[in-house]
XYZ file of N, CA and C in Angstrom:
330
model
N 7.726 21.008 -19.402
C 6.355 20.800 -19.848
C 5.696 19.734 -18.968
N 4.535 20.027 -18.478
C 3.801 19.125 -17.594
C 3.187 17.970 -18.385
N 3.227 16.794 -17.799
C 2.622 15.607 -18.396
C 1.120 15.647 -18.113
N 0.312 15.947 -19.137
C -1.135 16.111 -18.949
C -1.816 14.819 -18.511
N -1.354 13.698 -19.038
C -1.959 12.412 -18.670
C -1.694 12.110 -17.198
N -0.450 12.303 -16.775
C -0.101 12.053 -15.367
C -0.874 12.996 -14.447
N -0.994 14.244 -14.836
C -1.728 15.213 -14.012
C -3.209 14.825 -13.913
N -3.787 14.414 -15.026
C -5.183 13.957 -15.014
C -5.333 12.739 -14.095
N -4.419 11.789 -14.210
C -4.448 10.579 -13.384
C -4.349 10.937 -11.901
N -3.433 11.833 -11.574
C -3.277 12.263 -10.173
C -4.567 12.897 -9.660
N -5.139 13.800 -10.437
C -6.367 14.474 -10.012
C -7.517 13.486 -9.823
N -7.609 12.499 -10.735
C -8.667 11.496 -10.618
C -8.510 10.703 -9.326
N -7.282 10.236 -9.023
C -7.063 9.456 -7.799
C -7.246 10.309 -6.549
N -6.908 11.571 -6.630
C -7.148 12.467 -5.496
C -8.646 12.576 -5.215
N -9.446 12.734 -6.264
C -10.904 12.815 -6.083
C -11.450 11.523 -5.481
N -11.012 10.389 -6.008
C -11.487 9.099 -5.490
C -11.076 8.903 -4.034
N -9.832 9.244 -3.722
C -9.340 9.068 -2.347
C -10.077 9.989 -1.383
N -10.290 11.224 -1.784
C -10.988 12.163 -0.901
C -12.464 11.803 -0.741
N -13.013 11.060 -1.709
C -14.390 10.565 -1.597
C -14.440 9.262 -0.802
N -13.276 8.773 -0.383
C -13.155 7.545 0.426
C -13.774 6.326 -0.259
N -13.515 6.186 -1.551
C -13.979 5.001 -2.270
C -13.364 3.761 -1.618
N -14.072 2.645 -1.674
C -13.655 1.423 -0.981
C -12.199 1.043 -1.201
N -11.723 1.114 -2.407
C -10.371 0.673 -2.732
C -9.305 1.729 -2.442
N -9.688 2.838 -1.821
C -8.720 3.886 -1.488
C -8.489 4.026 0.017
N -9.107 3.155 0.799
C -8.957 3.245 2.258
C -8.804 1.839 2.831
N -8.243 1.738 4.008
C -8.078 0.414 4.621
C -9.433 -0.265 4.809
N -9.478 -1.535 4.482
C -10.712 -2.302 4.616
C -10.459 -3.491 5.531
N -11.309 -3.652 6.517
C -11.173 -4.782 7.431
C -10.043 -4.587 8.430
N -9.758 -5.635 9.123
C -8.701 -5.611 10.142
C -7.993 -6.962 10.085
N -6.718 -6.988 9.697
C -6.033 -8.274 9.596
C -5.823 -8.920 10.959
N -5.759 -10.252 10.983
C -5.478 -10.957 12.236
C -4.099 -10.589 12.774
N -3.855 -10.928 14.009
C -2.580 -10.595 14.657
C -1.471 -11.599 14.340
N -1.837 -12.843 13.995
C -0.809 -13.860 13.759
C -0.190 -13.680 12.378
N 1.037 -14.143 12.228
C 1.720 -14.064 10.935
C 0.939 -14.831 9.863
N 0.494 -16.035 10.203
C -0.266 -16.840 9.240
C -1.569 -16.139 8.871
N -2.227 -15.553 9.847
C -3.468 -14.830 9.593
C -3.251 -13.612 8.712
N -2.162 -12.885 8.960
C -1.849 -11.720 8.128
C -1.606 -12.141 6.686
N -0.876 -13.233 6.508
C -0.600 -13.716 5.148
C -1.902 -14.085 4.441
N -2.794 -14.777 5.131
C -4.087 -15.151 4.528
C -4.920 -13.911 4.178
N -4.896 -12.918 5.059
C -5.644 -11.675 4.834
C -5.138 -10.980 3.569
N -3.815 -10.908 3.427
C -3.194 -10.203 2.308
C -3.215 -11.050 1.031
N -3.110 -12.361 1.171
C -2.927 -13.261 0.034
C -3.888 -14.449 0.137
N -5.204 -14.203 0.004
C -6.184 -15.268 0.240
C -6.066 -16.453 -0.720
N -5.460 -16.251 -1.874
C -5.298 -17.361 -2.829
C -3.947 -18.054 -2.686
N -3.184 -17.646 -1.694
C -1.883 -18.264 -1.380
C -0.921 -18.255 -2.565
N -0.933 -17.192 -3.330
C 0.004 -17.063 -4.454
C 1.442 -16.897 -3.967
N 1.600 -16.402 -2.746
C 2.941 -16.198 -2.188
C 3.341 -17.318 -1.233
N 2.600 -18.410 -1.251
C 2.900 -19.531 -0.358
C 4.349 -19.984 -0.573
N 5.068 -20.096 0.524
C 6.458 -20.529 0.466
C 7.454 -19.411 0.197
N 6.971 -18.215 -0.121
C 7.870 -17.086 -0.376
C 8.292 -16.491 0.956
N 9.602 -16.418 1.174
C 10.138 -15.845 2.408
C 10.056 -14.319 2.317
N 9.346 -13.712 3.245
C 9.194 -12.258 3.231
C 10.180 -11.557 4.157
N 10.645 -12.229 5.186
C 11.607 -11.626 6.117
C 12.847 -11.191 5.336
N 13.114 -9.881 5.335
C 14.282 -9.344 4.650
C 14.096 -9.118 3.159
N 12.957 -9.533 2.601
C 12.699 -9.323 1.172
C 12.477 -7.836 0.908
N 12.694 -7.442 -0.319
C 12.409 -6.068 -0.730
C 11.131 -6.088 -1.554
N 10.142 -5.310 -1.117
C 8.831 -5.298 -1.765
C 8.537 -3.887 -2.264
N 8.103 -3.800 -3.519
C 7.689 -2.533 -4.104
C 6.206 -2.624 -4.418
N 5.423 -1.770 -3.782
C 3.991 -1.698 -4.050
C 3.723 -0.568 -5.020
N 3.210 -0.911 -6.183
C 2.872 0.106 -7.179
C 1.405 0.464 -7.015
N 1.161 1.631 -6.492
C -0.153 2.155 -6.124
C -0.508 1.648 -4.728
N -0.929 2.567 -3.899
C -1.102 2.271 -2.476
C -2.337 1.448 -2.157
N -3.385 1.592 -2.958
C -4.631 0.899 -2.623
C -5.117 1.345 -1.253
N -5.741 0.442 -0.536
C -6.251 0.771 0.793
C -5.184 0.836 1.863
N -4.006 0.305 1.587
C -2.892 0.433 2.519
C -2.509 -0.796 3.301
N -3.398 -1.792 3.406
C -3.062 -2.943 4.241
C -1.924 -3.783 3.674
N -1.884 -3.991 2.356
C -0.846 -4.866 1.805
C 0.564 -4.403 2.164
N 0.925 -3.147 1.900
C 2.287 -2.749 2.268
C 2.545 -2.832 3.771
N 1.544 -2.531 4.569
C 1.703 -2.611 6.027
C 1.941 -4.058 6.453
N 1.186 -4.982 5.886
C 1.369 -6.392 6.241
C 2.722 -6.895 5.763
N 3.126 -6.532 4.553
C 4.464 -6.925 4.098
C 5.517 -6.461 5.098
N 5.398 -5.211 5.545
C 6.362 -4.675 6.518
C 6.276 -5.423 7.844
N 5.069 -5.728 8.293
C 4.911 -6.477 9.555
C 5.526 -7.870 9.459
N 5.539 -8.428 8.257
C 6.108 -9.756 8.054
C 7.611 -9.701 7.767
N 8.191 -8.509 7.912
C 9.641 -8.381 7.834
C 10.214 -7.917 6.517
N 9.370 -7.558 5.561
C 9.864 -7.085 4.269
C 10.215 -5.599 4.341
N 11.244 -5.217 3.613
C 11.597 -3.804 3.439
C 10.661 -3.297 2.341
N 9.703 -2.468 2.725
C 8.586 -2.141 1.837
C 8.627 -0.693 1.377
N 8.445 -0.514 0.069
C 8.337 0.801 -0.547
C 7.011 0.862 -1.289
N 6.309 1.980 -1.149
C 5.068 2.206 -1.893
C 5.294 3.390 -2.822
N 4.929 3.213 -4.080
C 5.056 4.247 -5.104
C 3.653 4.576 -5.597
N 3.249 5.842 -5.480
C 1.892 6.232 -5.872
C 1.907 7.670 -6.360
N 0.994 7.986 -7.244
C 0.889 9.346 -7.773
C 0.064 10.258 -6.865
N -0.731 9.659 -5.986
C -1.672 10.419 -5.162
C -1.120 10.725 -3.766
N -0.937 11.999 -3.442
C -0.505 12.348 -2.088
C -1.491 11.866 -1.015
N -2.777 11.888 -1.322
C -3.776 11.442 -0.346
C -3.646 9.948 -0.081
N -3.413 9.161 -1.118
C -3.217 7.720 -0.939
C -1.973 7.451 -0.092
N -0.904 8.165 -0.355
C 0.317 7.980 0.435
C 0.094 8.398 1.885
N -0.688 9.444 2.087
C -1.008 9.877 3.450
C -1.794 8.790 4.187
N -2.699 8.131 3.494
C -3.465 7.034 4.091
C -2.536 5.914 4.537
N -1.607 5.530 3.669
C -0.658 4.462 4.016
C 0.240 4.905 5.169
N 0.688 6.155 5.134
C 1.541 6.668 6.215
C 0.815 6.579 7.557
N -0.449 6.984 7.576
C -1.223 6.924 8.815
C -1.402 5.505 9.318
N -1.682 4.593 8.414
C -1.855 3.192 8.790
C -0.537 2.599 9.282
N 0.547 2.910 8.595
C 1.867 2.411 9.009
C 2.250 2.958 10.380
N 1.958 4.211 10.628
C 2.243 4.810 11.933
C 1.425 4.123 13.015
N 0.155 3.949 12.747
C -0.725 3.291 13.717
C -0.271 1.861 14.015
N 0.199 1.164 12.995
C 0.620 -0.229 13.153
C 2.106 -0.362 13.518
N 2.769 0.774 13.656
C 4.177 0.825 14.072
C 5.116 0.057 13.139
N 4.974 0.320 11.843
C 5.895 -0.261 10.874
C 6.499 0.848 10.028
N 7.652 0.550 9.488
C 8.371 1.516 8.666
C 8.161 1.162 7.193
N 7.672 2.125 6.445
C 7.447 1.958 5.009
C 7.992 3.191 4.309
N 8.705 2.970 3.231
C 9.201 4.088 2.425
C 8.098 4.480 1.445
N 7.766 5.762 1.406
C 6.706 6.264 0.531
C 7.315 7.173 -0.529
N 6.960 6.923 -1.781
C 7.484 7.710 -2.895
C 6.314 8.154 -3.756
N 6.236 9.464 -3.991
C 5.191 9.975 -4.873
C 5.792 10.205 -6.249
N 5.106 9.699 -7.261
C 5.598 9.904 -8.615
C 4.701 9.262 -9.653
N 5.079 9.485 -10.887
C 4.378 8.989 -12.053
C 5.063 7.699 -12.505
N 4.315 6.648 -12.734
C 4.901 5.363 -13.128
C 5.284 5.297 -14.597
N 5.061 6.352 -15.306
C 5.339 6.379 -16.748
C 6.805 6.179 -17.045
């Protein structure tokens, strides 16, 4: 039996992603330096002092894609979990362009 709520959620995010809503596509361009990337991803410095090299990071919902890419650029083993194939495709394209490896998983967070 299909999960109607999950299917509705997937369809909604697919529509938003295909309409290129601001929060479904990469926004801006992060700096090249490690410190600059951290500031771009974490402007309030909530992760200050957290060692990312070798850390395991799970991103729940892809968003515009920069966060998982930056985590990977900073040395984290990064996985993105999202219900939307289009959102995962966006992250895959960004990761390919930025030459980082990210594990992408499509599924329902329920």
